[in-house]
Amino acid sequence: MTDRGDGAQQLVLTLEEALELVTFLVSSAEICLHEPRFYGTFRLVDGASRLIDRVLQHGENQSTAFLTAFKQEIDANKAAMMSDRDTYYAFLRALPAPAAAELKRLRAGSILEVPS
Amino acid sequence: MTGSTPSSAIDGPSLLAFMKSRRVTRDFTDAPIPDEILAAIAAAGRWATSGGNGYPNQFLIVRDLERIELVRAASPGMIPVPPALILIGIDTEKAERFSMHVEPETMHWVDVGTAAMNMMNVAHAYGIGSCPVTSFSKGGVATMLDLPPTIDPVFILILGYPAPSIRVRNPNAPRPLTARDITSWERIGNHEPA
């Protein structure tokens, strides 16, 4: 990754927070060995929510508005895994596009940004 | 039946209604739980049944939020950060001394389950919400809580005062399970006593 010196390159996690998420991810991988297959999808989106939570604790960044809304979307719908599988699957299928669009927007803004 | 509490202290219909009113709680306030209540919840686990009167369970109460957050990192099933938790572990040495076969899905899991259910009901009686957590890495949790190798972590009960929430009924949710659905009389499938 190139260092463009813009806001998109802002560091948003401490080492401890990164290790916390690493522990969460590998623990999720381990329990996926014996839990129902679709639980793995829940662990991934819940992990995304936990990651966003930590990022937002570091204050404003260029994606704060998006991340706040995206986390709310995840947290409001992830529990459907327990009660309404069709709704849950539709929620999962709808998640990647806005995340991809935000990454694209961030990248485009970085490239267009003129260093002062 | 023996014991100091008369059986008429709580009538059956009231107790059943109380048990039916308990729900899993996943949103807690930050309010700490008094130690005496946590002790009472653990005592409820003590008074659960245990196969062969063996009691291989060990209860570890954790109130330190930093340690709880560490446990949560290795416990994907722990969604909120609760103000307290009780880990139920099996003392494998004690279980072996009692000649139990300590293997997954054998009698010690029943002991853990009966203890946990007692705890959840007593927690409910104190106005404490609870949520069972079994989706965790045993190795990860043992490390976070400095468990001795003889303690096998099996179950985590997270506890806290329920946060105010609006319960929205999902119109697509399946019909709630009734006792009748899973109860038969004399032969499986006969759902009426007659």
PDB file of C-alpha atoms in Angstrom:
ATOM      1  CA  MET A   1       0.000   0.000   0.000  1.00  0.00           C
ATOM      2  CA  THR A   2       1.331   3.379  -0.895  1.00  0.00           C
ATOM      3  CA  ASP A   3       1.593   6.144   1.658  1.00  0.00           C
ATOM      4  CA  ARG A   4      -0.457   8.935   0.179  1.00  0.00           C
ATOM      5  CA  GLY A   5      -0.378  10.972   3.372  1.00  0.00           C
ATOM      6  CA  ASP A   6      -4.113  11.551   3.371  1.00  0.00           C
ATOM      7  CA  GLY A   7      -6.946  10.747   5.750  1.00  0.00           C
ATOM      8  CA  ALA A   8      -7.586   7.386   4.148  1.00  0.00           C
ATOM      9  CA  GLN A   9      -4.266   6.222   5.532  1.00  0.00           C
ATOM     10  CA  GLN A  10      -5.200   7.104   9.114  1.00  0.00           C
ATOM     11  CA  LEU A  11      -4.374   4.400  11.659  1.00  0.00           C
ATOM     12  CA  VAL A  12      -7.511   3.503  13.571  1.00  0.00           C
ATOM     13  CA  LEU A  13      -6.558   0.610  15.877  1.00  0.00           C
ATOM     14  CA  THR A  14      -4.071   0.085  18.658  1.00  0.00           C
ATOM     15  CA  LEU A  15      -1.945  -3.054  18.788  1.00  0.00           C
ATOM     16  CA  GLU A  16      -3.993  -4.294  21.743  1.00  0.00           C
ATOM     17  CA  GLU A  17      -7.241  -3.773  19.867  1.00  0.00           C
ATOM     18  CA  ALA A  18      -5.848  -5.563  16.844  1.00  0.00           C
ATOM     19  CA  LEU A  19      -4.817  -8.520  19.000  1.00  0.00           C
ATOM     20  CA  GLU A  20      -8.247  -8.553  20.601  1.00  0.00           C
ATOM     21  CA  LEU A  21      -9.809  -8.920  17.163  1.00  0.00           C
ATOM     22  CA  VAL A  22      -7.264 -11.513  16.114  1.00  0.00           C
ATOM     23  CA  THR A  23      -8.205 -13.523  19.217  1.00  0.00           C
ATOM     24  CA  PHE A  24     -11.874 -13.138  18.366  1.00  0.00           C
ATOM     25  CA  LEU A  25     -11.340 -14.267  14.765  1.00  0.00           C
ATOM     26  CA  VAL A  26      -9.253 -17.341  15.589  1.00  0.00           C
ATOM     27  CA  SER A  27     -11.636 -18.283  18.421  1.00  0.00           C
ATOM     28  CA  SER A  28     -14.476 -18.013  15.927  1.00  0.00           C
ATOM     29  CA  ALA A  29     -12.562 -20.237  13.520  1.00  0.00           C
ATOM     30  CA  GLU A  30     -12.095 -22.852  16.220  1.00  0.00           C
ATOM     31  CA  ILE A  31     -15.730 -23.014  17.269  1.00  0.00           C
ATOM     32  CA  CYS A  32     -16.839 -23.119  13.631  1.00  0.00           C
ATOM     33  CA  LEU A  33     -15.502 -26.678  13.700  1.00  0.00           C
ATOM     34  CA  HIS A  34     -18.446 -27.845  15.804  1.00  0.00           C
ATOM     35  CA  GLU A  35     -21.137 -25.193  15.467  1.00  0.00           C
ATOM     36  CA  PRO A  36     -23.788 -25.014  12.740  1.00  0.00           C
ATOM     37  CA  ARG A  37     -22.322 -23.844   9.452  1.00  0.00           C
ATOM     38  CA  PHE A  38     -24.314 -20.628   9.213  1.00  0.00           C
ATOM     39  CA  TYR A  39     -23.078 -19.522  12.645  1.00  0.00           C
ATOM     40  CA  GLY A  40     -19.801 -18.758  10.895  1.00  0.00           C
ATOM     41  CA  THR A  41     -21.499 -16.007   8.925  1.00  0.00           C
ATOM     42  CA  PHE A  42     -22.745 -14.496  12.169  1.00  0.00           C
ATOM     43  CA  ARG A  43     -19.243 -14.538  13.642  1.00  0.00           C
ATOM     44  CA  LEU A  44     -17.924 -12.655  10.615  1.00  0.00           C
ATOM     45  CA  VAL A  45     -20.503  -9.881  10.686  1.00  0.00           C
ATOM     46  CA  ASP A  46     -20.289  -9.656  14.472  1.00  0.00           C
ATOM     47  CA  GLY A  47     -16.516  -9.403  14.099  1.00  0.00           C
ATOM     48  CA  ALA A  48     -17.051  -6.561  11.632  1.00  0.00           C
ATOM     49  CA  SER A  49     -19.265  -4.821  14.192  1.00  0.00           C
ATOM     50  CA  ARG A  50     -16.635  -5.261  16.904  1.00  0.00           C
ATOM     51  CA  LEU A  51     -13.950  -3.894  14.577  1.00  0.00           C
ATOM     52  CA  ILE A  52     -16.062  -0.855  13.718  1.00  0.00           C
ATOM     53  CA  ASP A  53     -16.780  -0.290  17.395  1.00  0.00           C
ATOM     54  CA  ARG A  54     -13.086  -0.076  18.163  1.00  0.00           C
ATOM     55  CA  VAL A  55     -12.420   2.184  15.181  1.00  0.00           C
ATOM     56  CA  LEU A  56     -15.162   4.594  16.208  1.00  0.00           C
ATOM     57  CA  GLN A  57     -13.691   4.852  19.692  1.00  0.00           C
ATOM     58  CA  HIS A  58     -10.676   6.600  18.143  1.00  0.00           C
ATOM     59  CA  GLY A  59     -12.680   9.625  17.110  1.00  0.00           C
ATOM     60  CA  GLU A  60     -13.676  11.083  13.788  1.00  0.00           C
ATOM     61  CA  ASN A  61     -12.367   9.820  10.489  1.00  0.00           C
ATOM     62  CA  GLN A  62     -13.429  10.120   6.878  1.00  0.00           C
ATOM     63  CA  SER A  63     -15.774   7.142   7.212  1.00  0.00           C
ATOM     64  CA  THR A  64     -17.298   7.840  10.601  1.00  0.00           C
ATOM     65  CA  ALA A  65     -20.777   8.481   9.258  1.00  0.00           C
ATOM     66  CA  PHE A  66     -20.693   5.385   7.096  1.00  0.00           C
ATOM     67  CA  LEU A  67     -19.222   3.166   9.815  1.00  0.00           C
ATOM     68  CA  THR A  68     -21.728   4.361  12.408  1.00  0.00           C
ATOM     69  CA  ALA A  69     -24.668   3.599  10.144  1.00  0.00           C
ATOM     70  CA  PHE A  70     -23.126   0.338   8.933  1.00  0.00           C
ATOM     71  CA  LYS A  71     -22.604  -0.876  12.493  1.00  0.00           C
ATOM     72  CA  GLN A  72     -26.186   0.030  13.378  1.00  0.00           C
ATOM     73  CA  GLU A  73     -27.351  -1.940  10.347  1.00  0.00           C
ATOM     74  CA  ILE A  74     -25.350  -4.991  11.404  1.00  0.00           C
ATOM     75  CA  ASP A  75     -26.408  -4.863  15.034  1.00  0.00           C
ATOM     76  CA  ALA A  76     -30.059  -4.365  14.165  1.00  0.00           C
ATOM     77  CA  ASN A  77     -30.188  -7.353  11.854  1.00  0.00           C
ATOM     78  CA  LYS A  78     -27.626  -9.908  12.945  1.00  0.00           C
ATOM     79  CA  ALA A  79     -29.918 -11.458  15.546  1.00  0.00           C
ATOM     80  CA  ALA A  80     -32.307 -12.488  12.762  1.00  0.00           C
ATOM     81  CA  MET A  81     -29.968 -15.447  12.372  1.00  0.00           C
ATOM     82  CA  MET A  82     -31.766 -16.953  15.376  1.00  0.00           C
ATOM     83  CA  SER A  83     -35.334 -16.363  14.288  1.00  0.00           C
ATOM     84  CA  ASP A  84     -35.720 -15.610  10.606  1.00  0.00           C
ATOM     85  CA  ARG A  85     -33.167 -17.266   8.365  1.00  0.00           C
ATOM     86  CA  ASP A  86     -34.491 -15.835   5.070  1.00  0.00           C
ATOM     87  CA  THR A  87     -34.374 -12.274   6.379  1.00  0.00           C
ATOM     88  CA  TYR A  88     -30.913 -12.926   7.763  1.00  0.00           C
ATOM     89  CA  TYR A  89     -29.587 -14.258   4.470  1.00  0.00           C
ATOM     90  CA  ALA A  90     -31.050 -11.262   2.607  1.00  0.00           C
ATOM     91  CA  PHE A  91     -29.350  -8.982   5.132  1.00  0.00           C
ATOM     92  CA  LEU A  92     -26.016 -10.744   4.521  1.00  0.00           C
ATOM     93  CA  ARG A  93     -26.367 -10.444   0.765  1.00  0.00           C
ATOM     94  CA  ALA A  94     -27.035  -6.702   1.046  1.00  0.00           C
ATOM     95  CA  LEU A  95     -24.037  -5.917   3.257  1.00  0.00           C
ATOM     96  CA  PRO A  96     -21.020  -6.050   0.943  1.00  0.00           C
ATOM     97  CA  ALA A  97     -22.156  -3.496  -1.648  1.00  0.00           C
ATOM     98  CA  PRO A  98     -22.290  -0.451   0.659  1.00  0.00           C
ATOM     99  CA  ALA A  99     -18.986  -1.439   2.266  1.00  0.00           C
ATOM    100  CA  ALA A 100     -17.412  -1.748  -1.157  1.00  0.00           C
ATOM    101  CA  ALA A 101     -18.881   1.587  -2.207  1.00  0.00           C
ATOM    102  CA  GLU A 102     -17.438   3.277   0.877  1.00  0.00           C
ATOM    103  CA  LEU A 103     -13.986   1.848   0.205  1.00  0.00           C
ATOM    104  CA  LYS A 104     -14.259   2.985  -3.398  1.00  0.00           C
ATOM    105  CA  ARG A 105     -15.356   6.454  -2.309  1.00  0.00           C
ATOM    106  CA  LEU A 106     -12.504   6.687   0.173  1.00  0.00           C
ATOM    107  CA  ARG A 107      -9.950   5.627  -2.407  1.00  0.00           C
ATOM    108  CA  ALA A 108     -11.277   8.005  -5.012  1.00  0.00           C
ATOM    109  CA  GLY A 109     -11.165  10.858  -2.519  1.00  0.00           C
ATOM    110  CA  SER A 110      -7.589  10.008  -1.622  1.00  0.00           C
ATOM    111  CA  ILE A 111      -6.397   9.940  -5.173  1.00  0.00           C
ATOM    112  CA  LEU A 112      -8.117  13.186  -6.037  1.00  0.00           C
ATOM    113  CA  GLU A 113      -6.946  14.919  -2.882  1.00  0.00           C
ATOM    114  CA  VAL A 114      -4.240  17.464  -3.627  1.00  0.00           C
ATOM    115  CA  PRO A 115      -1.572  17.682  -0.921  1.00  0.00           C
ATOM    116  CA  SER A 116      -1.191  21.231   0.375  1.00  0.00           C
TER     117      SER A 116
ATOM    118  CA  MET B   1     -38.786 -34.108  50.787  1.00  0.00           C
ATOM    119  CA  THR B   2     -36.489 -32.590  53.393  1.00  0.00           C
ATOM    120  CA  GLY B   3     -35.250 -29.058  53.928  1.00  0.00           C
ATOM    121  CA  SER B   4     -36.000 -26.007  55.980  1.00  0.00           C
ATOM    122  CA  THR B   5     -38.219 -24.341  53.396  1.00  0.00           C
ATOM    123  CA  PRO B   6     -41.756 -25.687  53.331  1.00  0.00           C
ATOM    124  CA  SER B   7     -42.842 -26.822  49.914  1.00  0.00           C
ATOM    125  CA  SER B   8     -45.811 -24.483  50.139  1.00  0.00           C
ATOM    126  CA  ALA B   9     -43.578 -21.373  50.240  1.00  0.00           C
ATOM    127  CA  ILE B  10     -43.967 -21.009  46.480  1.00  0.00           C
ATOM    128  CA  ASP B  11     -46.995 -22.468  44.797  1.00  0.00           C
ATOM    129  CA  GLY B  12     -46.495 -24.428  41.623  1.00  0.00           C
ATOM    130  CA  PRO B  13     -48.443 -22.252  39.195  1.00  0.00           C
ATOM    131  CA  SER B  14     -46.660 -19.121  40.425  1.00  0.00           C
ATOM    132  CA  LEU B  15     -43.258 -20.756  40.084  1.00  0.00           C
ATOM    133  CA  LEU B  16     -44.047 -21.994  36.593  1.00  0.00           C
ATOM    134  CA  ALA B  17     -45.321 -18.550  35.573  1.00  0.00           C
ATOM    135  CA  PHE B  18     -42.166 -17.008  36.975  1.00  0.00           C
ATOM    136  CA  MET B  19     -39.963 -19.427  35.034  1.00  0.00           C
ATOM    137  CA  LYS B  20     -41.933 -18.700  31.859  1.00  0.00           C
ATOM    138  CA  SER B  21     -41.305 -14.978  32.332  1.00  0.00           C
ATOM    139  CA  ARG B  22     -37.531 -15.350  32.168  1.00  0.00           C
ATOM    140  CA  ARG B  23     -35.900 -14.352  28.899  1.00  0.00           C
ATOM    141  CA  VAL B  24     -32.328 -14.390  27.692  1.00  0.00           C
ATOM    142  CA  THR B  25     -30.879 -10.905  28.174  1.00  0.00           C
ATOM    143  CA  ARG B  26     -28.273  -9.522  25.774  1.00  0.00           C
ATOM    144  CA  ASP B  27     -28.467  -5.829  26.692  1.00  0.00           C
ATOM    145  CA  PHE B  28     -27.234  -4.881  30.133  1.00  0.00           C
ATOM    146  CA  THR B  29     -26.815  -1.628  32.009  1.00  0.00           C
ATOM    147  CA  ASP B  30     -23.400  -0.835  33.461  1.00  0.00           C
ATOM    148  CA  ALA B  31     -24.708  -1.157  37.022  1.00  0.00           C
ATOM    149  CA  PRO B  32     -22.621  -3.571  39.070  1.00  0.00           C
ATOM    150  CA  ILE B  33     -24.277  -6.580  40.673  1.00  0.00           C
ATOM    151  CA  PRO B  34     -23.902  -6.713  44.468  1.00  0.00           C
ATOM    152  CA  ASP B  35     -21.596  -9.485  45.642  1.00  0.00           C
ATOM    153  CA  GLU B  36     -24.285 -11.065  47.800  1.00  0.00           C
ATOM    154  CA  ILE B  37     -26.511 -11.498  44.749  1.00  0.00           C
ATOM    155  CA  LEU B  38     -23.699 -13.054  42.755  1.00  0.00           C
ATOM    156  CA  ALA B  39     -23.056 -15.387  45.688  1.00  0.00           C
ATOM    157  CA  ALA B  40     -26.746 -16.311  45.804  1.00  0.00           C
ATOM    158  CA  ILE B  41     -26.739 -17.077  42.076  1.00  0.00           C
ATOM    159  CA  ALA B  42     -23.697 -19.317  42.527  1.00  0.00           C
ATOM    160  CA  ALA B  43     -25.410 -20.977  45.499  1.00  0.00           C
ATOM    161  CA  ALA B  44     -28.320 -21.821  43.213  1.00  0.00           C
ATOM    162  CA  GLY B  45     -25.825 -23.732  41.083  1.00  0.00           C
ATOM    163  CA  ARG B  46     -24.623 -25.586  44.136  1.00  0.00           C
ATOM    164  CA  TRP B  47     -28.141 -26.769  44.869  1.00  0.00           C
ATOM    165  CA  ALA B  48     -28.668 -28.212  41.421  1.00  0.00           C
ATOM    166  CA  THR B  49     -28.679 -31.968  41.013  1.00  0.00           C
ATOM    167  CA  SER B  50     -25.449 -33.745  40.158  1.00  0.00           C
ATOM    168  CA  GLY B  51     -25.004 -37.251  38.796  1.00  0.00           C
ATOM    169  CA  GLY B  52     -24.063 -39.644  41.585  1.00  0.00           C
ATOM    170  CA  ASN B  53     -23.930 -36.677  43.976  1.00  0.00           C
ATOM    171  CA  GLY B  54     -20.503 -36.078  42.495  1.00  0.00           C
ATOM    172  CA  TYR B  55     -20.561 -32.280  42.082  1.00  0.00           C
ATOM    173  CA  PRO B  56     -17.582 -31.853  39.770  1.00  0.00           C
ATOM    174  CA  ASN B  57     -18.638 -28.267  38.934  1.00  0.00           C
ATOM    175  CA  GLN B  58     -16.509 -25.276  39.851  1.00  0.00           C
ATOM    176  CA  PHE B  59     -17.969 -21.762  39.632  1.00  0.00           C
ATOM    177  CA  LEU B  60     -15.709 -18.808  38.911  1.00  0.00           C
ATOM    178  CA  ILE B  61     -17.294 -15.381  39.410  1.00  0.00           C
ATOM    179  CA  VAL B  62     -15.612 -12.583  37.446  1.00  0.00           C
ATOM    180  CA  ARG B  63     -16.434  -8.887  38.016  1.00  0.00           C
ATOM    181  CA  ASP B  64     -13.262  -7.238  36.714  1.00  0.00           C
ATOM    182  CA  LEU B  65     -14.272  -5.585  33.427  1.00  0.00           C
ATOM    183  CA  GLU B  66     -10.793  -5.858  31.954  1.00  0.00           C
ATOM    184  CA  ARG B  67     -10.802  -9.617  32.496  1.00  0.00           C
ATOM    185  CA  ILE B  68     -14.351  -9.852  31.178  1.00  0.00           C
ATOM    186  CA  GLU B  69     -13.271  -8.066  27.999  1.00  0.00           C
ATOM    187  CA  LEU B  70     -10.389 -10.501  27.625  1.00  0.00           C
ATOM    188  CA  VAL B  71     -12.774 -13.431  28.008  1.00  0.00           C
ATOM    189  CA  ARG B  72     -15.084 -11.824  25.453  1.00  0.00           C
ATOM    190  CA  ALA B  73     -12.260 -11.658  22.921  1.00  0.00           C
ATOM    191  CA  ALA B  74     -12.054 -15.459  23.021  1.00  0.00           C
ATOM    192  CA  SER B  75     -15.819 -15.897  23.300  1.00  0.00           C
ATOM    193  CA  PRO B  76     -17.568 -15.088  20.029  1.00  0.00           C
ATOM    194  CA  GLY B  77     -20.870 -16.053  21.646  1.00  0.00           C
ATOM    195  CA  MET B  78     -20.546 -13.265  24.190  1.00  0.00           C
ATOM    196  CA  ILE B  79     -22.138 -10.381  22.338  1.00  0.00           C
ATOM    197  CA  PRO B  80     -22.340  -7.662  25.053  1.00  0.00           C
ATOM    198  CA  VAL B  81     -19.783  -6.789  27.712  1.00  0.00           C
ATOM    199  CA  PRO B  82     -21.589  -7.800  30.903  1.00  0.00           C
ATOM    200  CA  PRO B  83     -20.845  -6.375  34.356  1.00  0.00           C
ATOM    201  CA  ALA B  84     -20.269  -9.890  35.665  1.00  0.00           C
ATOM    202  CA  LEU B  85     -20.018 -13.476  34.559  1.00  0.00           C
ATOM    203  CA  ILE B  86     -19.893 -16.886  36.146  1.00  0.00           C
ATOM    204  CA  LEU B  87     -17.809 -19.512  34.429  1.00  0.00           C
ATOM    205  CA  ILE B  88     -18.865 -23.080  35.115  1.00  0.00           C
ATOM    206  CA  GLY B  89     -16.001 -25.495  34.749  1.00  0.00           C
ATOM    207  CA  ILE B  90     -15.569 -29.173  35.415  1.00  0.00           C
ATOM    208  CA  ASP B  91     -12.905 -30.145  37.904  1.00  0.00           C
ATOM    209  CA  THR B  92     -11.535 -33.009  35.855  1.00  0.00           C
ATOM    210  CA  GLU B  93      -9.478 -34.426  38.728  1.00  0.00           C
ATOM    211  CA  LYS B  94     -12.529 -34.616  40.954  1.00  0.00           C
ATOM    212  CA  ALA B  95     -14.545 -36.126  38.150  1.00  0.00           C
ATOM    213  CA  GLU B  96     -11.856 -38.739  37.563  1.00  0.00           C
ATOM    214  CA  ARG B  97     -11.657 -39.549  41.275  1.00  0.00           C
ATOM    215  CA  PHE B  98     -15.362 -40.147  41.161  1.00  0.00           C
ATOM    216  CA  SER B  99     -14.771 -42.474  38.213  1.00  0.00           C
ATOM    217  CA  MET B 100     -16.819 -40.332  35.904  1.00  0.00           C
ATOM    218  CA  HIS B 101     -15.958 -40.669  32.260  1.00  0.00           C
ATOM    219  CA  VAL B 102     -15.155 -37.066  31.497  1.00  0.00           C
ATOM    220  CA  GLU B 103     -15.862 -36.874  27.824  1.00  0.00           C
ATOM    221  CA  PRO B 104     -17.937 -34.415  25.855  1.00  0.00           C
ATOM    222  CA  GLU B 105     -21.677 -34.972  25.902  1.00  0.00           C
ATOM    223  CA  THR B 106     -21.646 -37.227  28.931  1.00  0.00           C
ATOM    224  CA  MET B 107     -23.063 -36.768  32.386  1.00  0.00           C
ATOM    225  CA  HIS B 108     -20.971 -33.811  33.467  1.00  0.00           C
ATOM    226  CA  TRP B 109     -22.611 -31.657  30.829  1.00  0.00           C
ATOM    227  CA  VAL B 110     -25.941 -32.465  32.447  1.00  0.00           C
ATOM    228  CA  ASP B 111     -24.551 -31.273  35.782  1.00  0.00           C
ATOM    229  CA  VAL B 112     -23.428 -28.040  34.157  1.00  0.00           C
ATOM    230  CA  GLY B 113     -26.835 -27.564  32.589  1.00  0.00           C
ATOM    231  CA  THR B 114     -28.810 -28.111  35.781  1.00  0.00           C
ATOM    232  CA  ALA B 115     -26.534 -25.723  37.680  1.00  0.00           C
ATOM    233  CA  ALA B 116     -26.803 -23.099  34.958  1.00  0.00           C
ATOM    234  CA  MET B 117     -30.589 -23.292  34.838  1.00  0.00           C
ATOM    235  CA  ASN B 118     -30.843 -22.906  38.603  1.00  0.00           C
ATOM    236  CA  MET B 119     -28.567 -19.880  38.377  1.00  0.00           C
ATOM    237  CA  MET B 120     -30.616 -18.270  35.618  1.00  0.00           C
ATOM    238  CA  ASN B 121     -33.851 -18.663  37.556  1.00  0.00           C
ATOM    239  CA  VAL B 122     -32.415 -17.258  40.775  1.00  0.00           C
ATOM    240  CA  ALA B 123     -30.795 -14.409  38.843  1.00  0.00           C
ATOM    241  CA  HIS B 124     -34.226 -13.669  37.371  1.00  0.00           C
ATOM    242  CA  ALA B 125     -35.701 -13.619  40.881  1.00  0.00           C
ATOM    243  CA  TYR B 126     -33.188 -10.911  41.814  1.00  0.00           C
ATOM    244  CA  GLY B 127     -34.046  -8.891  38.704  1.00  0.00           C
ATOM    245  CA  ILE B 128     -30.775  -9.859  37.033  1.00  0.00           C
ATOM    246  CA  GLY B 129     -30.773 -10.735  33.346  1.00  0.00           C
ATOM    247  CA  SER B 130     -28.634 -13.603  32.118  1.00  0.00           C
ATOM    248  CA  CYS B 131     -27.469 -15.173  28.901  1.00  0.00           C
ATOM    249  CA  PRO B 132     -25.782 -18.534  28.478  1.00  0.00           C
ATOM    250  CA  VAL B 133     -22.587 -18.559  26.420  1.00  0.00           C
ATOM    251  CA  THR B 134     -21.151 -21.774  25.102  1.00  0.00           C
ATOM    252  CA  SER B 135     -19.573 -20.418  21.915  1.00  0.00           C
ATOM    253  CA  PHE B 136     -16.085 -19.806  23.157  1.00  0.00           C
ATOM    254  CA  SER B 137     -12.599 -21.140  22.714  1.00  0.00           C
ATOM    255  CA  LYS B 138     -11.811 -23.311  25.722  1.00  0.00           C
ATOM    256  CA  GLY B 139      -8.105 -22.724  25.305  1.00  0.00           C
ATOM    257  CA  GLY B 140      -8.588 -19.007  24.875  1.00  0.00           C
ATOM    258  CA  VAL B 141     -10.849 -18.624  27.908  1.00  0.00           C
ATOM    259  CA  ALA B 142      -8.627 -20.829  30.072  1.00  0.00           C
ATOM    260  CA  THR B 143      -5.706 -18.580  29.196  1.00  0.00           C
ATOM    261  CA  MET B 144      -7.609 -15.360  29.849  1.00  0.00           C
ATOM    262  CA  LEU B 145      -8.790 -16.547  33.278  1.00  0.00           C
ATOM    263  CA  ASP B 146      -5.574 -18.330  34.298  1.00  0.00           C
ATOM    264  CA  LEU B 147      -7.490 -21.561  34.818  1.00  0.00           C
ATOM    265  CA  PRO B 148      -5.499 -24.486  36.156  1.00  0.00           C
ATOM    266  CA  PRO B 149      -5.249 -27.356  33.661  1.00  0.00           C
ATOM    267  CA  THR B 150      -7.588 -29.447  35.809  1.00  0.00           C
ATOM    268  CA  ILE B 151     -10.513 -27.099  35.198  1.00  0.00           C
ATOM    269  CA  ASP B 152     -12.342 -27.633  31.924  1.00  0.00           C
ATOM    270  CA  PRO B 153     -14.364 -24.498  31.049  1.00  0.00           C
ATOM    271  CA  VAL B 154     -17.754 -25.588  29.767  1.00  0.00           C
ATOM    272  CA  PHE B 155     -20.239 -22.769  30.229  1.00  0.00           C
ATOM    273  CA  ILE B 156     -20.247 -19.022  30.786  1.00  0.00           C
ATOM    274  CA  LEU B 157     -23.264 -17.262  32.254  1.00  0.00           C
ATOM    275  CA  ILE B 158     -23.169 -13.532  31.636  1.00  0.00           C
ATOM    276  CA  LEU B 159     -25.135 -11.414  34.072  1.00  0.00           C
ATOM    277  CA  GLY B 160     -26.353  -7.858  34.458  1.00  0.00           C
ATOM    278  CA  TYR B 161     -29.319  -5.654  35.043  1.00  0.00           C
ATOM    279  CA  PRO B 162     -31.393  -5.626  31.846  1.00  0.00           C
ATOM    280  CA  ALA B 163     -31.199  -2.443  29.804  1.00  0.00           C
ATOM    281  CA  PRO B 164     -34.568  -0.983  28.842  1.00  0.00           C
ATOM    282  CA  SER B 165     -35.539  -2.356  25.468  1.00  0.00           C
ATOM    283  CA  ILE B 166     -38.539  -2.620  23.232  1.00  0.00           C
ATOM    284  CA  ARG B 167     -39.313  -6.168  22.294  1.00  0.00           C
ATOM    285  CA  VAL B 168     -40.438  -6.260  18.674  1.00  0.00           C
ATOM    286  CA  ARG B 169     -42.125  -9.423  17.576  1.00  0.00           C
ATOM    287  CA  ASN B 170     -40.896 -10.633  14.209  1.00  0.00           C
ATOM    288  CA  PRO B 171     -43.948 -11.465  12.088  1.00  0.00           C
ATOM    289  CA  ASN B 172     -41.903 -14.083  10.245  1.00  0.00           C
ATOM    290  CA  ALA B 173     -40.744 -15.791  13.403  1.00  0.00           C
ATOM    291  CA  PRO B 174     -41.899 -19.375  13.810  1.00  0.00           C
ATOM    292  CA  ARG B 175     -44.706 -20.150  16.219  1.00  0.00           C
ATOM    293  CA  PRO B 176     -43.353 -20.342  19.761  1.00  0.00           C
ATOM    294  CA  LEU B 177     -42.724 -23.844  20.995  1.00  0.00           C
ATOM    295  CA  THR B 178     -45.267 -25.011  23.534  1.00  0.00           C
ATOM    296  CA  ALA B 179     -44.843 -27.552  26.299  1.00  0.00           C
ATOM    297  CA  ARG B 180     -47.405 -29.688  24.517  1.00  0.00           C
ATOM    298  CA  ASP B 181     -45.253 -29.790  21.380  1.00  0.00           C
ATOM    299  CA  ILE B 182     -42.543 -31.683  23.198  1.00  0.00           C
ATOM    300  CA  THR B 183     -44.567 -33.580  25.792  1.00  0.00           C
ATOM    301  CA  SER B 184     -46.128 -36.973  25.237  1.00  0.00           C
ATOM    302  CA  TRP B 185     -48.141 -39.196  27.548  1.00  0.00           C
ATOM    303  CA  GLU B 186     -47.210 -42.869  27.834  1.00  0.00           C
ATOM    304  CA  ARG B 187     -46.126 -43.076  24.178  1.00  0.00           C
ATOM    305  CA  ILE B 188     -44.269 -40.556  22.040  1.00  0.00           C
ATOM    306  CA  GLY B 189     -46.773 -38.686  19.923  1.00  0.00           C
ATOM    307  CA  ASN B 190     -49.695 -38.860  22.375  1.00  0.00           C
ATOM    308  CA  HIS B 191     -49.927 -35.211  23.340  1.00  0.00           C
ATOM    309  CA  GLU B 192     -52.954 -35.543  25.600  1.00  0.00           C
ATOM    310  CA  PRO B 193     -53.139 -37.475  28.847  1.00  0.00           C
ATOM    311  CA  ALA B 194     -56.332 -39.281  27.912  1.00  0.00           C
TER     312      ALA B 194
END
